[in-house]
Short mmCIF file of C-alpha atoms in Angstrom, two decimals:
data_model
loop_
_atom_site.label_atom_id
_atom_site.label_comp_id
_atom_site.label_asym_id
_atom_site.label_seq_id
_atom_site.Cartn_x
_atom_site.Cartn_y
_atom_site.Cartn_z
CA MET A 1 -11.85 -7.48 -15.07
CA PRO A 2 -9.78 -6.45 -18.14
CA ARG A 3 -6.38 -8.04 -18.60
CA PHE A 4 -4.49 -4.72 -18.53
CA LEU A 5 -4.71 -4.94 -14.76
CA VAL A 6 -2.83 -8.23 -14.44
CA ASP A 7 0.79 -7.03 -14.27
CA ARG A 8 1.34 -5.28 -10.95
CA ARG A 9 4.76 -3.90 -11.87
CA ALA A 10 3.61 -2.68 -15.28
CA THR A 11 0.57 -1.02 -13.75
CA LEU A 12 2.72 0.67 -11.13
CA GLY A 13 5.02 1.88 -13.84
CA ALA A 14 2.04 3.89 -14.94
CA LEU A 15 0.74 4.84 -11.52
CA LEU A 16 3.91 6.51 -10.31
CA ALA A 17 4.10 9.22 -7.64
CA SER A 18 1.51 8.93 -7.43
CA ALA A 19 -6.58 15.12 4.96
CA ALA A 20 -8.33 11.91 5.27
CA ALA A 21 -10.70 11.38 8.18
CA ALA A 22 -8.89 9.65 11.01
CA ALA A 23 -9.60 5.94 11.31
CA PRO A 24 -11.83 5.18 14.29
CA PHE A 25 -8.98 3.52 16.14
CA SER A 26 -6.57 4.85 18.72
CA MET A 27 -2.98 3.96 17.97
CA HIS A 28 -2.23 4.02 21.70
CA ALA A 29 -5.36 2.43 23.14
CA ILE A 30 -4.05 -1.12 23.25
CA ALA A 31 -5.02 -3.46 26.08
CA GLN A 32 -1.90 -4.66 27.84
CA ASP A 33 -3.31 -8.16 28.29
CA ASP A 34 -4.06 -8.50 24.56
CA PRO A 35 -2.29 -6.09 22.19
CA LEU A 36 -3.96 -7.71 19.16
CA PRO A 37 -7.64 -7.97 20.12
CA SER A 38 -8.90 -8.18 16.51
CA TRP A 39 -6.84 -11.33 15.90
CA ASN A 40 -8.19 -14.76 16.74
CA ASP A 41 -5.92 -16.90 18.89
CA GLY A 42 -3.83 -19.13 16.68
CA ARG A 43 -0.49 -19.58 14.94
CA SER A 44 -0.57 -16.25 13.09
CA LYS A 45 -1.20 -14.16 16.17
CA GLN A 46 1.27 -16.17 18.22
CA SER A 47 3.99 -15.74 15.60
CA ILE A 48 3.76 -11.96 15.99
CA LEU A 49 3.67 -12.04 19.80
CA SER A 50 6.52 -14.52 20.16
CA PHE A 51 8.70 -12.65 17.66
CA VAL A 52 8.25 -9.32 19.45
CA ALA A 53 8.91 -10.95 22.83
CA ALA A 54 12.10 -12.57 21.56
CA VAL A 55 13.66 -9.52 19.91
CA THR A 56 12.78 -7.05 22.69
CA ARG A 57 13.74 -9.09 25.75
CA GLU A 58 17.21 -8.18 26.98
CA GLY A 59 19.28 -11.30 27.55
CA SER A 60 17.41 -13.19 24.86
CA PRO A 61 19.68 -14.71 22.18
CA ASP A 62 17.42 -12.99 19.63
CA PHE A 63 17.52 -9.56 21.29
CA VAL A 64 17.69 -6.63 18.84
CA PRO A 65 18.55 -3.11 20.08
CA ALA A 66 15.76 -0.57 19.53
CA PRO A 67 17.51 1.42 16.76
CA GLN A 68 17.64 -1.75 14.66
CA ARG A 69 13.97 -2.67 15.12
CA ILE A 70 12.74 -1.75 11.65
CA ALA A 71 9.43 -3.09 10.30
CA THR A 72 8.20 -2.51 6.76
CA PHE A 73 4.62 -2.76 5.52
CA ASP A 74 3.27 -2.89 2.01
CA ASN A 75 0.20 -0.67 1.68
CA ASP A 76 -2.20 -1.94 -1.01
CA GLY A 77 -3.78 -5.17 0.17
CA THR A 78 -1.70 -5.27 3.36
CA LEU A 79 -2.91 -2.18 5.21
CA TRP A 80 -6.01 -1.29 3.18
CA CYS A 81 -8.29 -2.70 0.52
CA GLU A 82 -6.87 -2.95 -3.02
CA GLN A 83 -9.93 -4.38 -4.79
CA PRO A 84 -11.60 -3.97 -7.24
CA MET A 85 -8.62 -1.85 -8.38
CA TYR A 86 -5.68 -0.07 -6.80
CA VAL A 87 -6.89 3.11 -5.14
CA GLN A 88 -4.43 5.24 -7.06
CA LEU A 89 -5.74 3.88 -10.35
CA ALA A 90 -9.24 4.94 -9.29
CA PHE A 91 -7.77 8.37 -8.56
CA ALA A 92 -6.19 8.54 -12.05
CA LEU A 93 -9.46 7.63 -13.77
CA ASP A 94 -11.34 10.26 -11.76
CA ARG A 95 -8.69 12.83 -12.69
CA VAL A 96 -9.30 12.16 -16.38
CA LYS A 97 -12.99 12.86 -15.88
CA ALA A 98 -12.32 15.99 -13.82
CA LEU A 99 -9.97 17.43 -16.45
CA SER A 100 -11.99 16.44 -19.50
CA ASN A 101 -13.72 19.81 -19.97
CA ALA A 102 -10.33 21.43 -20.49
CA HIS A 103 -9.42 18.73 -23.01
CA PRO A 104 -12.25 18.37 -25.55
CA GLU A 105 -9.93 16.29 -27.73
CA TRP A 106 -10.14 13.49 -25.14
CA LYS A 107 -13.70 12.75 -26.26
CA THR A 108 -12.28 11.16 -29.40
CA GLN A 109 -8.69 10.39 -28.35
CA GLN A 110 -7.84 7.02 -26.82
CA PRO A 111 -7.30 5.96 -24.11
CA PHE A 112 -9.05 9.00 -22.65
CA LYS A 113 -12.23 8.33 -24.61
CA ALA A 114 -12.44 4.85 -23.09
CA VAL A 115 -12.23 6.30 -19.58
CA LEU A 116 -14.91 8.91 -20.28
CA ASP A 117 -17.16 6.27 -21.86
CA GLY A 118 -16.59 3.81 -19.01
CA ASP A 119 -15.29 1.36 -21.62
CA LEU A 120 -12.79 -0.72 -19.65
CA GLU A 121 -12.45 -3.29 -22.44
CA THR A 122 -11.08 -0.68 -24.82
CA LEU A 123 -8.95 0.77 -22.03
CA ALA A 124 -7.54 -2.72 -21.51
CA GLN A 125 -6.46 -2.85 -25.12
CA SER A 126 -4.33 0.27 -24.65
CA GLY A 127 -2.07 -1.72 -22.31
CA THR A 128 0.67 -0.22 -20.19
CA LYS A 129 1.32 2.46 -22.81
CA GLY A 130 -2.21 3.73 -22.39
CA LEU A 131 -1.97 3.73 -18.61
CA VAL A 132 1.28 5.67 -18.72
CA GLU A 133 -0.38 8.22 -21.00
CA LEU A 134 -3.32 8.57 -18.61
CA VAL A 135 -1.20 9.02 -15.53
CA MET A 136 1.29 11.40 -17.05
CA ALA A 137 -1.59 13.56 -18.26
CA THR A 138 -3.18 13.65 -14.80
CA HIS A 139 -0.27 13.38 -12.31
CA ALA A 140 2.43 15.56 -13.91
CA GLY A 141 2.83 19.16 -15.07
CA MET A 142 2.10 20.70 -11.68
CA SER A 143 3.93 21.49 -8.47
CA THR A 144 4.27 18.93 -5.72
CA ALA A 145 2.18 21.21 -3.49
CA ASN A 146 -0.64 21.30 -6.03
CA PHE A 147 -0.56 17.55 -6.46
CA GLU A 148 -0.70 17.03 -2.70
CA ALA A 149 -3.75 19.28 -2.46
CA ILE A 150 -5.50 17.49 -5.32
CA ALA A 151 -4.77 14.02 -3.90
CA SER A 152 -5.83 15.08 -0.40
CA ASP A 153 -9.11 16.54 -1.63
CA TRP A 154 -9.87 13.43 -3.66
CA ILE A 155 -9.27 10.96 -0.85
CA LYS A 156 -11.54 12.96 1.46
CA THR A 157 -14.49 12.63 -0.91
CA ALA A 158 -13.96 9.47 -3.01
CA ARG A 159 -15.96 6.40 -2.07
CA HIS A 160 -15.24 2.71 -2.48
CA PRO A 161 -17.65 1.18 -5.04
CA LYS A 162 -18.57 -1.84 -2.90
CA PHE A 163 -18.59 -0.44 0.63
CA LYS A 164 -19.71 3.12 -0.24
CA ARG A 165 -17.30 4.51 2.33
CA PRO A 166 -14.12 6.63 2.10
CA TYR A 167 -11.11 4.59 1.07
CA THR A 168 -9.44 5.49 4.36
CA ASP A 169 -12.24 3.63 6.17
CA LEU A 170 -11.11 0.49 4.33
CA VAL A 171 -8.03 0.16 6.52
CA TYR A 172 -7.57 -3.21 8.22
CA ARG A 173 -8.06 -2.91 11.96
CA PRO A 174 -5.89 -5.98 12.76
CA MET A 175 -2.98 -4.38 10.92
CA LEU A 176 -3.48 -1.07 12.74
CA GLU A 177 -3.08 -3.07 15.93
CA VAL A 178 0.15 -4.62 14.66
CA LEU A 179 1.54 -1.19 13.77
CA ALA A 180 0.70 0.16 17.21
CA TYR A 181 2.00 -2.94 19.01
CA LEU A 182 5.34 -2.78 17.23
CA ARG A 183 5.78 0.93 17.94
CA ALA A 184 4.92 0.33 21.60
CA ASN A 185 7.83 -2.11 21.64
CA GLY A 186 10.44 0.20 20.19
CA PHE A 187 9.98 -0.50 16.50
CA LYS A 188 10.08 2.11 13.78
CA THR A 189 7.41 1.35 11.18
CA PHE A 190 7.73 2.17 7.50
CA ILE A 191 5.34 1.87 4.55
CA VAL A 192 7.10 0.41 1.50
CA SER A 193 4.58 0.46 -1.33
CA GLY A 194 4.38 0.27 -5.07
CA GLY A 195 1.94 3.18 -4.87
CA GLY A 196 3.00 6.75 -5.45
CA ILE A 197 5.01 8.22 -2.60
CA GLU A 198 3.40 11.65 -2.98
CA PHE A 199 -0.06 10.12 -3.27
CA MET A 200 0.35 8.42 0.13
CA ARG A 201 2.30 10.93 2.20
CA PRO A 202 -0.53 13.47 2.76
CA TRP A 203 -2.62 11.00 4.79
CA THR A 204 -0.49 8.11 6.11
CA GLU A 205 0.33 9.78 9.42
CA LYS A 206 -3.30 10.44 10.26
CA VAL A 207 -4.52 7.03 9.14
CA TYR A 208 -1.61 4.74 10.09
CA GLY A 209 0.53 6.81 12.44
CA VAL A 210 3.34 6.64 9.85
CA PRO A 211 4.86 10.09 9.15
CA PRO A 212 5.75 11.18 5.59
CA GLU A 213 9.47 10.62 6.07
CA GLN A 214 8.76 6.93 6.80
CA VAL A 215 6.92 6.33 3.52
CA VAL A 216 8.78 4.70 0.63
CA GLY A 217 7.02 4.51 -2.74
CA SER A 218 7.18 4.89 -6.49
CA SER A 219 7.93 8.31 -7.93
CA ILE A 220 8.15 10.44 -11.03
CA LYS A 221 10.93 12.96 -11.59
CA THR A 222 10.69 16.46 -10.17
CA GLU A 223 12.47 19.67 -11.11
CA PHE A 224 13.25 22.73 -9.00
CA LYS A 225 12.04 26.05 -10.46
CA ILE A 226 11.47 29.63 -9.39
CA ILE A 227 7.95 30.62 -10.39
CA ASP A 228 6.73 34.16 -9.67
CA SER A 229 9.67 34.63 -7.29
CA SER A 230 8.71 31.52 -5.30
CA PRO A 231 10.57 28.18 -5.26
CA ALA A 232 8.64 25.14 -6.44
CA LEU A 233 9.17 21.49 -7.29
CA ILE A 234 7.49 20.63 -10.60
CA ARG A 235 6.41 17.08 -11.37
CA LEU A 236 7.68 15.90 -14.75
CA PRO A 237 6.12 13.25 -17.01
CA GLN A 238 9.10 10.93 -16.52
CA VAL A 239 9.47 7.78 -14.43
CA ASP A 240 11.96 8.06 -11.59
CA PHE A 241 11.63 4.87 -9.51
CA VAL A 242 9.23 1.90 -9.30
CA ASP A 243 9.06 0.65 -5.71
CA ASP A 244 7.66 -2.80 -6.42
CA GLY A 245 9.06 -6.32 -6.64
CA PRO A 246 12.87 -6.17 -6.75
CA GLY A 247 12.62 -2.41 -6.40
CA LYS A 248 11.44 -2.71 -2.79
CA PRO A 249 14.76 -3.83 -1.28
CA VAL A 250 16.46 -1.09 -3.31
CA GLY A 251 13.99 1.48 -1.98
CA ILE A 252 14.47 0.23 1.57
CA HIS A 253 18.25 0.52 1.28
CA SER A 254 18.06 3.97 -0.31
CA HIS A 255 15.44 5.51 2.01
CA ILE A 256 15.89 3.66 5.29
CA GLY A 257 19.51 2.51 5.31
CA ARG A 258 18.83 -0.48 7.58
CA ARG A 259 17.61 -3.98 6.75
CA PRO A 260 14.21 -4.61 8.37
CA ILE A 261 13.75 -7.39 10.90
CA ALA A 262 10.04 -7.69 10.11
CA ALA A 263 8.17 -7.31 6.83
CA PHE A 264 4.46 -7.52 6.02
CA GLY A 265 3.00 -7.96 2.53
CA ASN A 266 0.22 -9.67 0.59
CA SER A 267 1.34 -10.25 -2.98
CA ASP A 268 4.11 -11.27 -5.34
CA GLY A 269 5.12 -7.63 -5.44
CA ASP A 270 6.28 -8.07 -1.84
CA LEU A 271 8.30 -11.24 -2.44
CA GLN A 272 11.71 -9.61 -2.66
CA MET A 273 11.04 -7.38 0.36
CA LEU A 274 10.19 -10.47 2.40
CA GLN A 275 13.28 -12.28 1.14
CA TRP A 276 15.54 -9.29 1.87
CA THR A 277 14.13 -9.06 5.38
CA THR A 278 13.99 -12.67 6.46
CA LEU A 279 16.88 -14.44 4.73
CA ALA A 280 19.47 -12.79 6.96
CA GLY A 281 20.48 -15.63 9.27
CA SER A 282 18.92 -14.36 12.50
CA ARG A 283 15.45 -14.04 14.05
CA ARG A 284 13.14 -12.36 11.55
CA LEU A 285 9.40 -12.14 10.89
CA GLY A 286 7.79 -12.34 7.46
CA LEU A 287 3.99 -12.19 7.27
CA ILE A 288 1.64 -12.39 4.30
CA VAL A 289 -1.97 -11.26 4.49
CA HIS A 290 -3.97 -13.87 2.55
CA HIS A 291 -7.31 -12.55 1.29
CA THR A 292 -9.73 -15.42 1.89
CA ASP A 293 -12.88 -13.62 3.03
CA ALA A 294 -15.26 -12.93 0.16
CA GLU A 295 -18.05 -11.96 2.54
CA ARG A 296 -16.33 -9.31 4.67
CA GLU A 297 -13.88 -8.16 1.98
CA TYR A 298 -12.63 -10.13 -1.08
CA ALA A 299 -11.17 -13.58 -1.72
CA TYR A 300 -8.28 -13.75 -4.21
CA ASP A 301 -4.72 -14.94 -4.67
CA ARG A 302 -2.99 -16.74 -7.58
CA THR A 303 -5.08 -15.44 -10.50
CA SER A 304 -6.06 -12.01 -9.25
CA HIS A 305 -5.72 -8.97 -11.50
CA PHE A 306 -4.65 -6.98 -8.45
CA GLY A 307 -2.51 -8.22 -5.59
CA ARG A 308 -1.68 -11.53 -7.22
CA LEU A 309 -0.34 -13.94 -4.60
CA ASP A 310 1.32 -16.87 -6.33
CA LYS A 311 5.11 -17.09 -6.09
CA ALA A 312 5.13 -15.46 -2.67
CA LEU A 313 2.55 -17.94 -1.37
CA ASP A 314 4.82 -20.82 -2.39
CA ALA A 315 7.83 -19.04 -0.92
CA ALA A 316 6.01 -18.59 2.39
CA GLU A 317 6.02 -22.31 3.05
CA ALA A 318 9.63 -22.74 1.98
CA ASN A 319 10.81 -19.86 4.16
CA SER A 320 8.50 -20.39 7.17
CA TRP A 321 6.73 -17.07 6.75
CA THR A 322 3.44 -16.54 8.55
CA VAL A 323 0.39 -16.60 6.27
CA ALA A 324 -2.45 -14.77 7.99
CA ASP A 325 -5.75 -16.15 6.74
CA MET A 326 -8.14 -13.20 6.77
CA LYS A 327 -11.24 -15.34 7.23
CA GLN A 328 -9.79 -17.53 9.97
CA ASP A 329 -7.36 -15.22 11.77
CA TRP A 330 -9.20 -11.89 11.92
CA LYS A 331 -12.16 -11.34 14.23
CA ARG A 332 -12.95 -8.19 12.30
CA VAL A 333 -11.58 -6.69 9.11
CA PHE A 334 -12.54 -3.01 9.36
CA SER A 335 -13.11 -0.71 12.32
CA PHE A 336 -16.66 0.09 11.18
CA GLU A 337 -17.83 -3.53 11.47
#
């Protein structure tokens, strides 16, 4: 895989701002005797169950009132598959191809030519500058309503290259169970992702049960205009906010206004969110999804081009975070298995 994909934050700087078929899973159909049936019995599962029991039991020294039960979840690699590339990057590359007839100059102009030729090596050489150019050409210059329609249409029809299924089928069933279990116990669940906030909002409620107002993500600037007597928000080719790495605690503070008591991630881009959540001096839960299953999904961590898990993996041991081993801890990965 080309080296331009290595830097998560740099890639997200390009992939800013950035209805799916419902996942075959009922958010409310949870067996009372086992709220996490897709998890194998073990330390990871027990850490979730014991944490929820402690913070929801009145009289417990760790009891947390319901309004303060905030849980945040990274999206890419934590709630759905992020390999072989971030889903929003796949969307950006497809947008270049879809718009190419209106831009004949792209046939000879890099980095667009590399995308049209399928030449990822040359695309890699364009670096972050090239990615920014691609995304600004395909994500900006339209209203927020138009972008939502385009993103929604794409995610309905796009297919994952390995599994040949819609990307919204590549949602992790064990994590859907965690989302539902937390909500059943008075938690409010938020997505806090480096992905584009407007790319995610059209489908997160249907797929995850997380409404648009509980999605925090990266964004580009927008401008209010009156066009043909109608108000519109126009997406500008300018970076507004990158919700990754140290940006995640900032985004949480700005959008949510409460410090979470539980945070779920899978990569170094989630390190600061996990630190902000757990290093607060009271009962907290930090969990990292560790991708160890090359057969059912992918196996990757410290050297991955996407979802690199290096510093956060070391921090997990130092801070007593739960590391959920996908191969060992999950009975199933996807609902279609």
